[in-house]
mmCIF file of C-alpha atoms and ligand atoms in Angstrom:
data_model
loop_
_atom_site.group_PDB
_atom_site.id
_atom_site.type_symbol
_atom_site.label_atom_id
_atom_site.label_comp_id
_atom_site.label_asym_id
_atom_site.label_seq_id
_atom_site.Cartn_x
_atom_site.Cartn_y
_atom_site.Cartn_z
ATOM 1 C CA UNK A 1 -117.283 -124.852 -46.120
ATOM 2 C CA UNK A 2 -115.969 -125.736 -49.563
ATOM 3 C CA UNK A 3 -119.666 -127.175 -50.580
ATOM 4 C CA UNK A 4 -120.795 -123.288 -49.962
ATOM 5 C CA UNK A 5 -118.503 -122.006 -52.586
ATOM 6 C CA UNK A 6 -119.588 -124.447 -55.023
ATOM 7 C CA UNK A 7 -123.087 -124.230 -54.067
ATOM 8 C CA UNK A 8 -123.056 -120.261 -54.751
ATOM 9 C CA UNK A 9 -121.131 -121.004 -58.317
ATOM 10 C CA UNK A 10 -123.810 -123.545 -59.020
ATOM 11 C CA UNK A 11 -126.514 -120.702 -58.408
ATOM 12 C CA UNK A 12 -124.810 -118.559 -60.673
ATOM 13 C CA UNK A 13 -124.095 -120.637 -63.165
ATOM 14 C CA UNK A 14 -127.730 -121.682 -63.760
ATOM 15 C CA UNK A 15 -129.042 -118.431 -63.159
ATOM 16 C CA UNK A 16 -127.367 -117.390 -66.195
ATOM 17 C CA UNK A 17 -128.058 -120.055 -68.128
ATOM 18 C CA UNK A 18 -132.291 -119.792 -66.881
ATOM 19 C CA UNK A 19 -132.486 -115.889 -68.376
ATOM 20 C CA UNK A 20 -130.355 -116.870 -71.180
ATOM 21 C CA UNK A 21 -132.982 -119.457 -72.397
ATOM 22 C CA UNK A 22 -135.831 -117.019 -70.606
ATOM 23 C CA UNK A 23 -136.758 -120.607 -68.566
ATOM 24 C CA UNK A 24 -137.646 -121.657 -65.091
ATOM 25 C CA UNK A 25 -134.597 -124.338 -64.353
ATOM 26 C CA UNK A 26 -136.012 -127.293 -62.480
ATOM 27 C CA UNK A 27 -133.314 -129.869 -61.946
ATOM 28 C CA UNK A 28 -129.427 -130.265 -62.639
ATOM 29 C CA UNK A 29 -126.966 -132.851 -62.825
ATOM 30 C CA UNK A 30 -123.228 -131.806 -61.646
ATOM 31 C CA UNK A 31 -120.312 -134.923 -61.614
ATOM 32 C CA UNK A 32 -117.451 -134.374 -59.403
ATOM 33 C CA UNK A 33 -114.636 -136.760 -58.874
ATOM 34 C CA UNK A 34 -114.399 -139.831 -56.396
ATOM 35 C CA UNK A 35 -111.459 -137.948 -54.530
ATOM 36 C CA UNK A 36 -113.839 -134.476 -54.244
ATOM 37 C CA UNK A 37 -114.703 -133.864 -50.870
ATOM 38 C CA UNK A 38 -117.945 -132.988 -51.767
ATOM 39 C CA UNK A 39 -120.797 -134.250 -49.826
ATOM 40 C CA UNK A 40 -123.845 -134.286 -51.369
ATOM 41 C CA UNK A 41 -126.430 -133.980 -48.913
ATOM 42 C CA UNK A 42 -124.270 -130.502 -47.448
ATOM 43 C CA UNK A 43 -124.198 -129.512 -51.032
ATOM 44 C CA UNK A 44 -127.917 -129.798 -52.081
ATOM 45 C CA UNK A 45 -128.706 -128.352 -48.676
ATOM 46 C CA UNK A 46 -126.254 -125.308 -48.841
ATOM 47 C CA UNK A 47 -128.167 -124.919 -52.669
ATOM 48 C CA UNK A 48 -131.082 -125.007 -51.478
ATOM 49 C CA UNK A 49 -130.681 -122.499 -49.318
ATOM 50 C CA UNK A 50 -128.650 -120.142 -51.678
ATOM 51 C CA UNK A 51 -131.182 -120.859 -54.375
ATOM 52 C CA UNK A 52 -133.996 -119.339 -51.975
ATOM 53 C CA UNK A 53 -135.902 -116.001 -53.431
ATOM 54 C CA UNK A 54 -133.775 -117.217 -57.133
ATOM 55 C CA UNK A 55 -134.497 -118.733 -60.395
ATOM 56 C CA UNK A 56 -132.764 -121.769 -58.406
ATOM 57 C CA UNK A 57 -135.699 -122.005 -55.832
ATOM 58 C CA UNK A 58 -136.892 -125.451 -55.281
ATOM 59 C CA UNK A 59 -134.522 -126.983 -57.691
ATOM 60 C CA UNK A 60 -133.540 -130.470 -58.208
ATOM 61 C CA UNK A 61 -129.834 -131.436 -57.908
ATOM 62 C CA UNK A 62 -128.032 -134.613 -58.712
ATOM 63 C CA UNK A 63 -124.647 -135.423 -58.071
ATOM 64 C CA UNK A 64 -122.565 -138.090 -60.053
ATOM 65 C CA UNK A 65 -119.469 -139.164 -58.806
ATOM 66 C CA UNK A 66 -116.743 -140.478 -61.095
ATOM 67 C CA UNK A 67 -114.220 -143.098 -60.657
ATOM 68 C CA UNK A 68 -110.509 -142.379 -60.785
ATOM 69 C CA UNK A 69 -108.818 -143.424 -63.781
ATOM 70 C CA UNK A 70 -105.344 -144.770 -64.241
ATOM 71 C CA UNK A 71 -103.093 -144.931 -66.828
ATOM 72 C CA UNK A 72 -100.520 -147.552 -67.645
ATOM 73 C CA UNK A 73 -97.363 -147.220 -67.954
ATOM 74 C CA UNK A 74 -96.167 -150.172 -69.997
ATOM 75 C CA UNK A 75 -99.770 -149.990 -72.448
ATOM 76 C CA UNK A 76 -100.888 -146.871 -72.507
ATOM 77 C CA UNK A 77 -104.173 -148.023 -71.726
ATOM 78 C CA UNK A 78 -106.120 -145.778 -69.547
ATOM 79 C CA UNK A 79 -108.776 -147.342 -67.235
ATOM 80 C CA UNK A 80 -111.259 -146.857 -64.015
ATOM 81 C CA UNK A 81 -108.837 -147.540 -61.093
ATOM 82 C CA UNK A 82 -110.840 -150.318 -58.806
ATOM 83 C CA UNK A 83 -109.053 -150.731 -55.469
ATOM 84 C CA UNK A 84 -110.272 -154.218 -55.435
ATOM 85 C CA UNK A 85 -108.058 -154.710 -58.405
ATOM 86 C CA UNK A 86 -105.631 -152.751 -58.621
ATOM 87 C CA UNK A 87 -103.712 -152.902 -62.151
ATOM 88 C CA UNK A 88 -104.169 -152.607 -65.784
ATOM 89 C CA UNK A 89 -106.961 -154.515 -66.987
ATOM 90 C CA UNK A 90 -105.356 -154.970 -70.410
ATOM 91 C CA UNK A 91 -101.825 -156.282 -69.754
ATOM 92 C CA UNK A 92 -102.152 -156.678 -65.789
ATOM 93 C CA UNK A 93 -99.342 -154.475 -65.303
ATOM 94 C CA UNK A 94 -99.477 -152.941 -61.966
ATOM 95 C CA UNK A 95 -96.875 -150.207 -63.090
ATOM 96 C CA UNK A 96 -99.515 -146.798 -64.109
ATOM 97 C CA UNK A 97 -100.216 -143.600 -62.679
ATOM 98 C CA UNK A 98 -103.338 -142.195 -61.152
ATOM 99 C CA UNK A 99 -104.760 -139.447 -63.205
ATOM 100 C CA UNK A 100 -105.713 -136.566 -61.912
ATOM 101 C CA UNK A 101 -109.244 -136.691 -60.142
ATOM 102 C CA UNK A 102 -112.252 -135.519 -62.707
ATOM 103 C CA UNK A 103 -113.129 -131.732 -61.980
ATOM 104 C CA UNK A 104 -116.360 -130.754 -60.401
ATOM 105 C CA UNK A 105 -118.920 -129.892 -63.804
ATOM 106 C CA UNK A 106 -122.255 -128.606 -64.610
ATOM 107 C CA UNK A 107 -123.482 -131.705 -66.826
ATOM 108 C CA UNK A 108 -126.793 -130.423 -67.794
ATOM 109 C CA UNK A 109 -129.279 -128.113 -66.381
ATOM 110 C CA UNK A 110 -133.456 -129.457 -66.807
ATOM 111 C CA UNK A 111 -135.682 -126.828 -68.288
ATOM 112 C CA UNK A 112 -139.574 -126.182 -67.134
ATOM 113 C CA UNK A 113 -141.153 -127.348 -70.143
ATOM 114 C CA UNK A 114 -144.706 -125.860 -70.895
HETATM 115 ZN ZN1 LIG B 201 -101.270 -152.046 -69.510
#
């Protein structure tokens, strides 16, 4: 259960962050790439049930997944790889190289406000 793992790093993460700034954390945004097998309604449900009797506990989470980006190799240009066109958008060359898929992130973390 990879979404476990990253569930119990997301916990951690936070709850490190929540004492650092002495604040009740109440929502988070994490982005992931499009190739990450992470499902999202496993993940939020593994954190919600790691994030029981924590900081965490009845926590928001949003995920954000990002498109894969290419990178030509007659321009240089790097783009958002669209299967439904596949090529560079600048020169329509359809000689470029995936790039390796965006990492799974902590984006931000939302504070309790009083
Ligand atoms: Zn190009």
């Amino acid at each position: 259960m990879h979404e476990t793992m990253v569930a119990e790093s997301l916990v951690t993460a936070i709850s490190a962050e929540a004492s650092k700034q002495n604040a009740k954390p109440v929502g988070a945004k994490i982005s992931c790439g499009m190739l990450n097998t992470i499902n999202d309604e496993v993940l939020c449900f593994a954190f919600e049930a790691i994030a029981k009797g924590t900081l965490c506990e009845g926590m928001k989470l949003e995920v954000e997944h990002k498109p894969i980006k290419g990178k030509c190799k007659n321009c240089k240009e790097e783009f958002e790889f669209e299967l439904s066109s596949p090529g560079c958008p600048k020169c329509s060359s359809e000689d470029f190289e995936l790039l390796p898929d965006a990492p799974l992130l902590l984006e931000e973390v939302e504070f309790e406000t009083e």
